[in-house]
Amino acid sequence: MEEKLVTLAILTYSKAQILKNVLENEGIEAYIHNVNLIQPVIAAGVRVRIRESDLPRALRIVENSSWLTEEVTPEREKKRYSNKILVPVDFSDYSMKACEFGFNFAAEIHAEVVLMHVYFSPVYMPSLQYATEGFGLPVEPEMGIKHILDAVHNQLNRLTDGIKEKIKNGELPDVKYTCLLREGVPEEEILQYARTENPLIVIMGTRGAGEKEMDLIGSVTAEIIDRSPTFVYAIPKGAEKKNFKEIRKVAFITNFDQRDLIAFDSLITTFRDYHFEISFLNLNSDVQKRTWNEIKLAGIKEYFKKQYPDLAIDYNVIPEDNLLANLDEYVKNEKIDVLCISNYKRNVFARLFNPSIARRMIFHTQTPILVIK
């Protein structure tokens, strides 16, 4: 039976030709329909159609705006992740939990762990507008730079000594790891490393030592979640210690945006060696739309069953009237191990005045959160 064709985009004829060429260079067969045969150059609204099984890959290409430029070539460079796992540490219990998780994950995928600590220097204090608590060290005016560096190195040595001891006792796997020490604002230095080195994932705790319970603006983890170019795995302070191989049920939160389709494909591709049960969740505050959203979720379920026949997939709608409480109840009843969210890039005003669901959840839930980029 011939595979079903689906419409990927409706474009002008010239842009449709560009997109068709790009897709075919990536090994995806594409067809242009509804062309004006008499004057094809001025035809408007032509359809670019592809096989249904190629849809996730094709959407990732469409999301990349470079396919519209004249410089598009068959050798178009793809973003590649390095074989590194970044674990920011501030020597708190929460960051140690992230450290242990990172080592276990690195052993499973044969990756290198990068332990990164960022410290403040008093030289920068007068010009900084950020709260200085929660970054690992108390900062006092009389402390000199040498004093700070000595204290940081002592803490870093204690951390590495503890890791060596745990490896020796068999509590941690023996994997390659390096320690990275940087001076500056923690979130900016972490993001800079993530952009330049492209680690596979950033694993971190959701609270640093001394951090305010509900400091939505100042949380380092929240900033990384909003702005990181790569996967982020956030481990709340009360989360059970689990490795990825122990994860059985994942809840994927969707709002039916096509970027969720790309994110889901990225999730399955990146963690293809792991076997999860997937539950699609829609957060809905409109009772009248609940039935329609359930129909959409059922359609998503059927689509992904065709794309990924080995996956166990379910769906549900979570009322948004008391969002976090309803989500907590669902997670508890269904024994969800990880909440998975696609966090789209948003401008600074959106992040300040309308915090993303991922940002709100890290201060509330005790379930780890995997943020897909």
mmCIF file of C-alpha atoms in Angstrom:
data_model
loop_
_atom_site.group_PDB
_atom_site.id
_atom_site.type_symbol
_atom_site.label_atom_id
_atom_site.label_comp_id
_atom_site.label_asym_id
_atom_site.label_seq_id
_atom_site.Cartn_x
_atom_site.Cartn_y
_atom_site.Cartn_z
ATOM 1 C CA MET A 1 0.000 0.000 0.000
ATOM 2 C CA GLU A 2 1.353 3.390 -1.042
ATOM 3 C CA GLU A 3 2.226 5.669 1.869
ATOM 4 C CA LYS A 4 0.005 8.685 2.494
ATOM 5 C CA LEU A 5 1.258 12.125 1.395
ATOM 6 C CA VAL A 6 0.793 15.121 3.691
ATOM 7 C CA THR A 7 1.102 18.860 3.006
ATOM 8 C CA LEU A 8 4.189 20.311 4.673
ATOM 9 C CA ALA A 9 3.788 23.938 3.534
ATOM 10 C CA ILE A 10 1.850 26.189 1.172
ATOM 11 C CA LEU A 11 4.243 28.621 -0.511
ATOM 12 C CA THR A 12 4.845 30.635 -3.643
ATOM 13 C CA TYR A 13 6.241 28.575 -6.508
ATOM 14 C CA SER A 14 9.813 29.912 -6.179
ATOM 15 C CA LYS A 15 10.002 29.240 -2.436
ATOM 16 C CA ALA A 16 8.400 25.837 -2.915
ATOM 17 C CA GLN A 17 11.171 24.944 -5.368
ATOM 18 C CA ILE A 18 13.834 26.003 -2.852
ATOM 19 C CA LEU A 19 12.220 23.953 -0.084
ATOM 20 C CA LYS A 20 11.819 20.941 -2.396
ATOM 21 C CA ASN A 21 15.532 21.066 -3.275
ATOM 22 C CA VAL A 22 16.565 21.357 0.376
ATOM 23 C CA LEU A 23 14.364 18.425 1.375
ATOM 24 C CA GLU A 24 15.667 16.229 -1.428
ATOM 25 C CA ASN A 25 19.259 17.078 -0.469
ATOM 26 C CA GLU A 26 18.386 15.712 2.984
ATOM 27 C CA GLY A 27 17.026 12.489 1.470
ATOM 28 C CA ILE A 28 13.321 13.413 1.755
ATOM 29 C CA GLU A 29 11.171 13.007 -1.359
ATOM 30 C CA ALA A 30 9.029 16.095 -1.986
ATOM 31 C CA TYR A 31 6.319 16.945 -4.506
ATOM 32 C CA ILE A 32 4.840 20.258 -5.605
ATOM 33 C CA HIS A 33 1.082 20.276 -6.269
ATOM 34 C CA ASN A 34 -1.444 22.835 -7.557
ATOM 35 C CA VAL A 35 1.013 24.482 -9.957
ATOM 36 C CA ASN A 36 -0.280 26.823 -12.642
ATOM 37 C CA LEU A 37 1.076 24.948 -15.693
ATOM 38 C CA ILE A 38 0.705 27.942 -17.998
ATOM 39 C CA GLN A 39 2.534 30.428 -15.778
ATOM 40 C CA PRO A 40 4.257 28.376 -13.051
ATOM 41 C CA VAL A 41 6.597 31.201 -11.979
ATOM 42 C CA ILE A 42 3.730 33.386 -10.782
ATOM 43 C CA ALA A 43 1.699 30.542 -9.283
ATOM 44 C CA ALA A 44 0.688 31.301 -5.689
ATOM 45 C CA GLY A 45 -0.312 28.900 -2.974
ATOM 46 C CA VAL A 46 1.365 25.749 -4.304
ATOM 47 C CA ARG A 47 1.623 22.812 -1.899
ATOM 48 C CA VAL A 48 4.819 21.058 -0.921
ATOM 49 C CA ARG A 49 3.882 17.471 -0.015
ATOM 50 C CA ILE A 50 5.947 14.690 1.549
ATOM 51 C CA ARG A 51 5.495 11.179 2.916
ATOM 52 C CA GLU A 52 3.887 11.129 6.348
ATOM 53 C CA SER A 53 6.811 9.210 7.861
ATOM 54 C CA ASP A 54 9.208 12.028 6.874
ATOM 55 C CA LEU A 55 7.182 14.737 8.639
ATOM 56 C CA PRO A 56 9.244 15.099 11.881
ATOM 57 C CA ARG A 57 12.528 15.455 9.958
ATOM 58 C CA ALA A 58 11.003 17.841 7.457
ATOM 59 C CA LEU A 59 9.542 20.079 10.169
ATOM 60 C CA ARG A 60 12.975 20.469 11.738
ATOM 61 C CA ILE A 61 14.295 21.677 8.365
ATOM 62 C CA VAL A 62 11.407 24.118 7.902
ATOM 63 C CA GLU A 63 11.989 25.526 11.417
ATOM 64 C CA ASN A 64 15.527 26.401 10.353
ATOM 65 C CA SER A 65 15.081 29.692 8.468
ATOM 66 C CA SER A 66 18.302 29.120 6.493
ATOM 67 C CA TRP A 67 16.415 27.105 3.879
ATOM 68 C CA LEU A 68 14.988 30.408 2.547
ATOM 69 C CA THR A 69 18.397 31.967 1.902
ATOM 70 C CA GLU A 70 20.330 31.880 -1.344
ATOM 71 C CA GLU A 71 23.307 30.307 0.447
ATOM 72 C CA VAL A 72 21.503 26.992 1.013
ATOM 73 C CA THR A 73 23.672 24.118 -0.209
ATOM 74 C CA PRO A 74 23.539 20.319 0.039
ATOM 75 C CA GLU A 75 26.396 20.495 2.557
ATOM 76 C CA ARG A 76 24.373 22.701 4.909
ATOM 77 C CA GLU A 77 25.978 22.361 8.323
ATOM 78 C CA LYS A 78 23.917 20.688 11.039
ATOM 79 C CA LYS A 79 24.194 21.430 14.727
ATOM 80 C CA ARG A 80 26.147 18.698 16.439
ATOM 81 C CA TYR A 81 26.235 18.029 20.137
ATOM 82 C CA SER A 82 29.497 17.135 21.821
ATOM 83 C CA ASN A 83 29.856 13.975 23.876
ATOM 84 C CA LYS A 84 29.807 15.962 27.114
ATOM 85 C CA ILE A 85 27.405 16.317 30.031
ATOM 86 C CA LEU A 86 27.534 19.684 31.801
ATOM 87 C CA VAL A 87 26.834 19.613 35.549
ATOM 88 C CA PRO A 88 26.961 23.059 37.213
ATOM 89 C CA VAL A 89 27.800 22.721 40.929
ATOM 90 C CA ASP A 90 27.641 25.116 43.865
ATOM 91 C CA PHE A 91 28.644 22.474 46.460
ATOM 92 C CA SER A 92 25.084 22.262 47.837
ATOM 93 C CA ASP A 93 23.207 18.986 48.415
ATOM 94 C CA TYR A 94 21.056 19.717 45.354
ATOM 95 C CA SER A 95 23.995 20.092 43.001
ATOM 96 C CA MET A 96 25.583 16.931 44.437
ATOM 97 C CA LYS A 97 22.412 15.024 43.527
ATOM 98 C CA ALA A 98 22.747 16.357 39.961
ATOM 99 C CA CYS A 99 26.417 15.358 39.981
ATOM 100 C CA GLU A 100 25.588 11.739 40.896
ATOM 101 C CA PHE A 101 22.880 11.608 38.225
ATOM 102 C CA GLY A 102 25.296 13.011 35.636
ATOM 103 C CA PHE A 103 27.974 10.419 36.386
ATOM 104 C CA ASN A 104 25.510 7.532 36.102
ATOM 105 C CA PHE A 105 24.115 8.868 32.815
ATOM 106 C CA ALA A 106 27.619 9.439 31.420
ATOM 107 C CA ALA A 107 28.512 5.802 32.158
ATOM 108 C CA GLU A 108 25.442 4.628 30.218
ATOM 109 C CA ILE A 109 26.178 6.659 27.080
ATOM 110 C CA HIS A 110 30.018 6.699 27.352
ATOM 111 C CA ALA A 111 30.220 10.480 27.754
ATOM 112 C CA GLU A 112 32.466 12.883 29.655
ATOM 113 C CA VAL A 113 31.220 14.856 32.668
ATOM 114 C CA VAL A 114 32.148 18.532 32.991
ATOM 115 C CA LEU A 115 31.721 19.859 36.541
ATOM 116 C CA MET A 116 31.441 23.637 36.382
ATOM 117 C CA HIS A 117 31.531 26.102 39.250
ATOM 118 C CA VAL A 118 31.096 29.867 38.787
ATOM 119 C CA TYR A 119 32.092 32.304 41.514
ATOM 120 C CA PHE A 120 31.724 36.036 42.066
ATOM 121 C CA SER A 121 34.592 38.449 42.559
ATOM 122 C CA PRO A 122 34.127 41.633 44.685
ATOM 123 C CA VAL A 123 35.591 43.618 41.779
ATOM 124 C CA TYR A 124 32.253 43.282 39.979
ATOM 125 C CA MET A 125 29.953 43.783 42.960
ATOM 126 C CA PRO A 126 29.184 47.545 42.659
ATOM 127 C CA SER A 127 27.895 47.193 39.098
ATOM 128 C CA LEU A 128 25.859 44.003 39.516
ATOM 129 C CA GLN A 129 22.100 44.235 39.855
ATOM 130 C CA TYR A 130 21.654 40.560 40.741
ATOM 131 C CA ALA A 131 21.118 39.091 44.171
ATOM 132 C CA THR A 132 24.412 37.631 45.385
ATOM 133 C CA GLU A 133 23.042 34.908 47.610
ATOM 134 C CA GLY A 134 22.798 31.339 46.491
ATOM 135 C CA PHE A 135 25.946 31.073 44.419
ATOM 136 C CA GLY A 136 28.029 28.932 46.727
ATOM 137 C CA LEU A 137 29.957 31.525 48.721
ATOM 138 C CA PRO A 138 29.077 34.362 51.111
ATOM 139 C CA VAL A 139 30.506 37.561 49.669
ATOM 140 C CA GLU A 140 31.760 40.196 52.104
ATOM 141 C CA PRO A 141 33.384 43.551 51.251
ATOM 142 C CA GLU A 142 36.579 42.754 53.167
ATOM 143 C CA MET A 143 37.154 39.492 51.311
ATOM 144 C CA GLY A 144 40.010 39.747 48.841
ATOM 145 C CA ILE A 145 40.171 37.966 45.517
ATOM 146 C CA LYS A 146 42.907 35.636 46.816
ATOM 147 C CA HIS A 147 40.753 34.738 49.814
ATOM 148 C CA ILE A 148 37.827 33.905 47.509
ATOM 149 C CA LEU A 149 39.962 31.835 45.151
ATOM 150 C CA ASP A 150 41.472 29.895 48.028
ATOM 151 C CA ALA A 151 38.007 29.138 49.424
ATOM 152 C CA VAL A 152 36.701 28.053 46.009
ATOM 153 C CA HIS A 153 39.693 25.803 45.341
ATOM 154 C CA ASN A 154 39.318 24.211 48.766
ATOM 155 C CA GLN A 155 35.647 23.437 48.090
ATOM 156 C CA LEU A 156 36.469 22.128 44.617
ATOM 157 C CA ASN A 157 39.186 19.885 46.057
ATOM 158 C CA ARG A 158 36.756 18.518 48.643
ATOM 159 C CA LEU A 159 34.277 17.816 45.848
ATOM 160 C CA THR A 160 36.803 15.939 43.700
ATOM 161 C CA ASP A 161 38.105 14.039 46.732
ATOM 162 C CA GLY A 162 34.535 12.990 47.528
ATOM 163 C CA ILE A 163 33.977 11.874 43.915
ATOM 164 C CA LYS A 164 37.199 9.848 43.911
ATOM 165 C CA GLU A 165 36.156 8.182 47.154
ATOM 166 C CA LYS A 166 32.699 7.327 45.777
ATOM 167 C CA ILE A 167 34.277 5.888 42.607
ATOM 168 C CA LYS A 168 36.689 3.833 44.703
ATOM 169 C CA ASN A 169 33.801 2.470 46.816
ATOM 170 C CA GLY A 170 31.704 1.695 43.744
ATOM 171 C CA GLU A 171 29.053 4.308 44.570
ATOM 172 C CA LEU A 172 29.779 6.170 41.321
ATOM 173 C CA PRO A 173 30.900 4.759 37.947
ATOM 174 C CA ASP A 174 34.462 5.428 36.853
ATOM 175 C CA VAL A 175 33.950 7.870 33.968
ATOM 176 C CA LYS A 176 36.108 10.652 32.584
ATOM 177 C CA TYR A 177 35.407 13.999 34.208
ATOM 178 C CA THR A 178 36.928 17.461 34.298
ATOM 179 C CA CYS A 179 36.451 20.453 36.602
ATOM 180 C CA LEU A 180 35.909 23.918 35.183
ATOM 181 C CA LEU A 181 36.194 27.074 37.296
ATOM 182 C CA ARG A 182 34.940 30.400 35.972
ATOM 183 C CA GLU A 183 34.439 33.882 37.337
ATOM 184 C CA GLY A 184 31.259 35.858 36.642
ATOM 185 C CA VAL A 185 27.479 35.581 36.782
ATOM 186 C CA PRO A 186 26.602 31.862 37.055
ATOM 187 C CA GLU A 187 23.768 31.712 34.524
ATOM 188 C CA GLU A 188 25.685 33.738 31.928
ATOM 189 C CA GLU A 189 28.823 31.614 32.218
ATOM 190 C CA ILE A 190 26.838 28.358 32.059
ATOM 191 C CA LEU A 191 24.928 29.554 28.988
ATOM 192 C CA GLN A 192 28.145 30.725 27.322
ATOM 193 C CA TYR A 193 29.668 27.269 27.767
ATOM 194 C CA ALA A 194 26.492 25.595 26.475
ATOM 195 C CA ARG A 195 26.511 27.773 23.330
ATOM 196 C CA THR A 196 30.184 27.265 22.516
ATOM 197 C CA GLU A 197 30.682 23.613 23.500
ATOM 198 C CA ASN A 198 27.199 22.194 22.704
ATOM 199 C CA PRO A 199 26.979 19.613 25.521
ATOM 200 C CA LEU A 200 24.389 16.892 25.041
ATOM 201 C CA ILE A 201 22.551 17.914 28.206
ATOM 202 C CA VAL A 202 22.807 20.238 31.227
ATOM 203 C CA ILE A 203 21.964 18.475 34.503
ATOM 204 C CA MET A 204 21.395 20.634 37.561
ATOM 205 C CA GLY A 205 19.505 20.921 40.837
ATOM 206 C CA THR A 206 16.679 23.423 41.120
ATOM 207 C CA ARG A 207 17.940 25.285 44.169
ATOM 208 C CA GLY A 208 21.335 26.527 45.244
ATOM 209 C CA ALA A 209 22.600 26.904 48.791
ATOM 210 C CA GLY A 210 20.800 29.786 50.529
ATOM 211 C CA GLU A 211 18.480 30.525 47.611
ATOM 212 C CA LYS A 212 15.036 31.944 48.330
ATOM 213 C CA GLU A 213 12.203 29.430 48.042
ATOM 214 C CA MET A 214 10.145 31.391 45.537
ATOM 215 C CA ASP A 215 12.704 33.678 43.883
ATOM 216 C CA LEU A 216 11.335 33.322 40.346
ATOM 217 C CA ILE A 217 13.607 35.987 38.879
ATOM 218 C CA GLY A 218 16.864 35.009 40.567
ATOM 219 C CA SER A 219 16.943 31.240 40.133
ATOM 220 C CA VAL A 220 19.947 30.149 38.103
ATOM 221 C CA THR A 221 18.214 26.941 37.026
ATOM 222 C CA ALA A 222 15.151 28.867 35.810
ATOM 223 C CA GLU A 223 17.341 31.123 33.668
ATOM 224 C CA ILE A 224 19.141 28.121 32.167
ATOM 225 C CA ILE A 225 15.796 26.468 31.384
ATOM 226 C CA ASP A 226 14.562 29.596 29.584
ATOM 227 C CA ARG A 227 17.716 30.302 27.596
ATOM 228 C CA SER A 228 19.741 27.115 27.179
ATOM 229 C CA PRO A 229 20.348 25.974 23.575
ATOM 230 C CA THR A 230 20.413 22.311 24.630
ATOM 231 C CA PHE A 231 18.507 19.807 26.784
ATOM 232 C CA VAL A 232 18.163 20.664 30.482
ATOM 233 C CA TYR A 233 17.402 18.080 33.162
ATOM 234 C CA ALA A 234 16.270 19.819 36.370
ATOM 235 C CA ILE A 235 16.214 17.749 39.561
ATOM 236 C CA PRO A 236 14.065 19.194 42.394
ATOM 237 C CA LYS A 237 15.358 18.951 45.940
ATOM 238 C CA GLY A 238 12.786 16.293 46.918
ATOM 239 C CA ALA A 239 13.059 14.127 43.810
ATOM 240 C CA GLU A 240 13.876 10.459 44.171
ATOM 241 C CA LYS A 241 17.285 9.440 42.901
ATOM 242 C CA LYS A 242 16.744 7.814 39.514
ATOM 243 C CA ASN A 243 18.951 7.105 36.535
ATOM 244 C CA PHE A 244 17.588 7.418 33.006
ATOM 245 C CA LYS A 245 17.502 3.632 32.704
ATOM 246 C CA GLU A 246 15.164 3.531 35.733
ATOM 247 C CA ILE A 247 12.657 5.928 34.182
ATOM 248 C CA ARG A 248 9.508 4.142 33.077
ATOM 249 C CA LYS A 249 6.805 6.814 32.563
ATOM 250 C CA VAL A 250 7.252 10.220 30.966
ATOM 251 C CA ALA A 251 4.537 12.881 30.691
ATOM 252 C CA PHE A 252 4.992 15.110 27.618
ATOM 253 C CA ILE A 253 3.165 18.441 27.931
ATOM 254 C CA THR A 254 1.839 19.781 24.614
ATOM 255 C CA ASN A 255 -0.228 22.723 23.380
ATOM 256 C CA PHE A 256 -0.591 21.270 19.841
ATOM 257 C CA ASP A 257 2.101 23.507 18.359
ATOM 258 C CA GLN A 258 4.035 21.916 15.478
ATOM 259 C CA ARG A 259 7.229 22.620 17.449
ATOM 260 C CA ASP A 260 6.013 20.010 19.929
ATOM 261 C CA LEU A 261 6.208 17.480 17.113
ATOM 262 C CA ILE A 262 9.827 18.452 16.479
ATOM 263 C CA ALA A 263 10.601 18.361 20.202
ATOM 264 C CA PHE A 264 9.066 14.913 20.621
ATOM 265 C CA ASP A 265 11.055 13.534 17.709
ATOM 266 C CA SER A 266 14.188 15.049 19.251
ATOM 267 C CA LEU A 267 13.355 13.368 22.570
ATOM 268 C CA ILE A 268 12.885 9.931 20.996
ATOM 269 C CA THR A 269 15.966 10.283 18.774
ATOM 270 C CA THR A 270 18.259 11.431 21.574
ATOM 271 C CA PHE A 271 17.083 8.803 24.064
ATOM 272 C CA ARG A 272 16.408 6.025 21.552
ATOM 273 C CA ASP A 273 18.217 3.445 23.705
ATOM 274 C CA TYR A 274 15.745 3.953 26.548
ATOM 275 C CA HIS A 275 12.197 2.631 26.691
ATOM 276 C CA PHE A 276 9.585 4.985 28.131
ATOM 277 C CA GLU A 277 5.824 4.953 28.373
ATOM 278 C CA ILE A 278 4.670 8.311 27.028
ATOM 279 C CA SER A 279 1.603 10.232 28.255
ATOM 280 C CA PHE A 280 0.660 13.337 26.254
ATOM 281 C CA LEU A 281 -0.800 16.062 28.469
ATOM 282 C CA ASN A 282 -2.658 19.193 27.493
ATOM 283 C CA LEU A 283 -3.148 21.957 30.089
ATOM 284 C CA ASN A 284 -6.553 23.486 29.432
ATOM 285 C CA SER A 285 -8.473 26.224 31.260
ATOM 286 C CA ASP A 286 -11.452 26.304 28.857
ATOM 287 C CA VAL A 287 -14.038 23.622 29.699
ATOM 288 C CA GLN A 288 -15.755 24.090 26.316
ATOM 289 C CA LYS A 289 -12.538 23.230 24.467
ATOM 290 C CA ARG A 290 -11.805 20.161 26.591
ATOM 291 C CA THR A 291 -13.575 17.727 24.270
ATOM 292 C CA TRP A 292 -11.914 19.213 21.185
ATOM 293 C CA ASN A 293 -8.491 19.005 22.841
ATOM 294 C CA GLU A 294 -9.107 15.364 23.736
ATOM 295 C CA ILE A 295 -9.860 14.714 20.054
ATOM 296 C CA LYS A 296 -6.571 16.418 19.116
ATOM 297 C CA LEU A 297 -4.683 14.348 21.684
ATOM 298 C CA ALA A 298 -6.238 11.169 20.317
ATOM 299 C CA GLY A 299 -5.079 12.200 16.838
ATOM 300 C CA ILE A 300 -1.547 12.859 18.131
ATOM 301 C CA LYS A 301 -1.546 9.453 19.793
ATOM 302 C CA GLU A 302 -2.539 7.715 16.543
ATOM 303 C CA TYR A 303 0.042 9.664 14.542
ATOM 304 C CA PHE A 304 2.902 8.769 16.882
ATOM 305 C CA LYS A 305 1.784 5.146 17.005
ATOM 306 C CA LYS A 306 2.428 5.045 13.251
ATOM 307 C CA GLN A 307 5.753 6.888 13.560
ATOM 308 C CA TYR A 308 6.993 4.995 16.620
ATOM 309 C CA PRO A 309 5.163 1.650 16.738
ATOM 310 C CA ASP A 310 7.222 0.337 19.663
ATOM 311 C CA LEU A 311 6.193 3.150 22.016
ATOM 312 C CA ALA A 312 3.448 2.794 24.622
ATOM 313 C CA ILE A 313 1.443 6.049 24.286
ATOM 314 C CA ASP A 314 -1.468 7.518 26.243
ATOM 315 C CA TYR A 315 -3.034 10.984 26.603
ATOM 316 C CA ASN A 316 -4.949 13.161 29.072
ATOM 317 C CA VAL A 317 -6.205 16.722 29.648
ATOM 318 C CA ILE A 318 -5.239 18.556 32.853
ATOM 319 C CA PRO A 319 -7.648 21.357 33.943
ATOM 320 C CA GLU A 320 -5.747 24.626 34.333
ATOM 321 C CA ASP A 321 -8.013 26.119 37.013
ATOM 322 C CA ASN A 322 -5.591 24.904 39.686
ATOM 323 C CA LEU A 323 -2.779 23.871 37.392
ATOM 324 C CA LEU A 324 0.044 22.847 39.699
ATOM 325 C CA ALA A 325 -2.197 20.994 42.164
ATOM 326 C CA ASN A 326 -3.968 19.142 39.320
ATOM 327 C CA LEU A 327 -0.635 18.264 37.733
ATOM 328 C CA ASP A 328 0.735 17.022 41.054
ATOM 329 C CA GLU A 329 -2.291 14.798 41.514
ATOM 330 C CA TYR A 330 -1.934 13.360 38.016
ATOM 331 C CA VAL A 331 1.794 12.698 38.493
ATOM 332 C CA LYS A 332 1.134 10.962 41.801
ATOM 333 C CA ASN A 333 -1.779 8.834 40.562
ATOM 334 C CA GLU A 334 -0.059 7.801 37.311
ATOM 335 C CA LYS A 335 3.391 7.388 38.927
ATOM 336 C CA ILE A 336 5.073 9.695 36.416
ATOM 337 C CA ASP A 337 8.882 9.665 36.681
ATOM 338 C CA VAL A 338 9.703 12.709 34.520
ATOM 339 C CA LEU A 339 7.779 15.708 33.162
ATOM 340 C CA CYS A 340 8.918 16.594 29.657
ATOM 341 C CA ILE A 341 8.405 20.109 28.266
ATOM 342 C CA SER A 342 9.375 21.891 25.068
ATOM 343 C CA ASN A 343 10.417 25.382 26.134
ATOM 344 C CA TYR A 344 10.351 27.679 23.123
ATOM 345 C CA LYS A 345 12.557 30.730 22.857
ATOM 346 C CA ARG A 346 10.704 33.792 24.126
ATOM 347 C CA ASN A 347 11.679 37.431 24.485
ATOM 348 C CA VAL A 348 12.750 38.913 27.806
ATOM 349 C CA PHE A 349 9.392 40.617 28.496
ATOM 350 C CA ALA A 350 7.495 37.369 28.042
ATOM 351 C CA ARG A 351 9.892 35.643 30.439
ATOM 352 C CA LEU A 352 9.581 38.367 33.074
ATOM 353 C CA PHE A 353 5.826 38.904 33.069
ATOM 354 C CA ASN A 354 4.543 35.499 31.992
ATOM 355 C CA PRO A 355 6.902 32.808 33.339
ATOM 356 C CA SER A 356 6.887 29.623 31.299
ATOM 357 C CA ILE A 357 5.241 26.480 32.643
ATOM 358 C CA ALA A 358 8.706 24.911 33.017
ATOM 359 C CA ARG A 359 9.926 27.844 35.111
ATOM 360 C CA ARG A 360 6.864 27.758 37.365
ATOM 361 C CA MET A 361 7.037 24.013 37.848
ATOM 362 C CA ILE A 362 10.637 23.823 39.055
ATOM 363 C CA PHE A 363 9.635 25.763 42.172
ATOM 364 C CA HIS A 364 6.687 23.517 42.907
ATOM 365 C CA THR A 365 6.899 19.939 41.698
ATOM 366 C CA GLN A 366 9.114 17.245 43.207
ATOM 367 C CA THR A 367 9.264 15.428 39.859
ATOM 368 C CA PRO A 368 12.339 15.906 37.629
ATOM 369 C CA ILE A 369 11.778 18.028 34.529
ATOM 370 C CA LEU A 370 13.364 17.386 31.144
ATOM 371 C CA VAL A 371 13.304 20.537 28.978
ATOM 372 C CA ILE A 372 13.721 19.949 25.239
ATOM 373 C CA LYS A 373 15.248 22.600 23.013
#
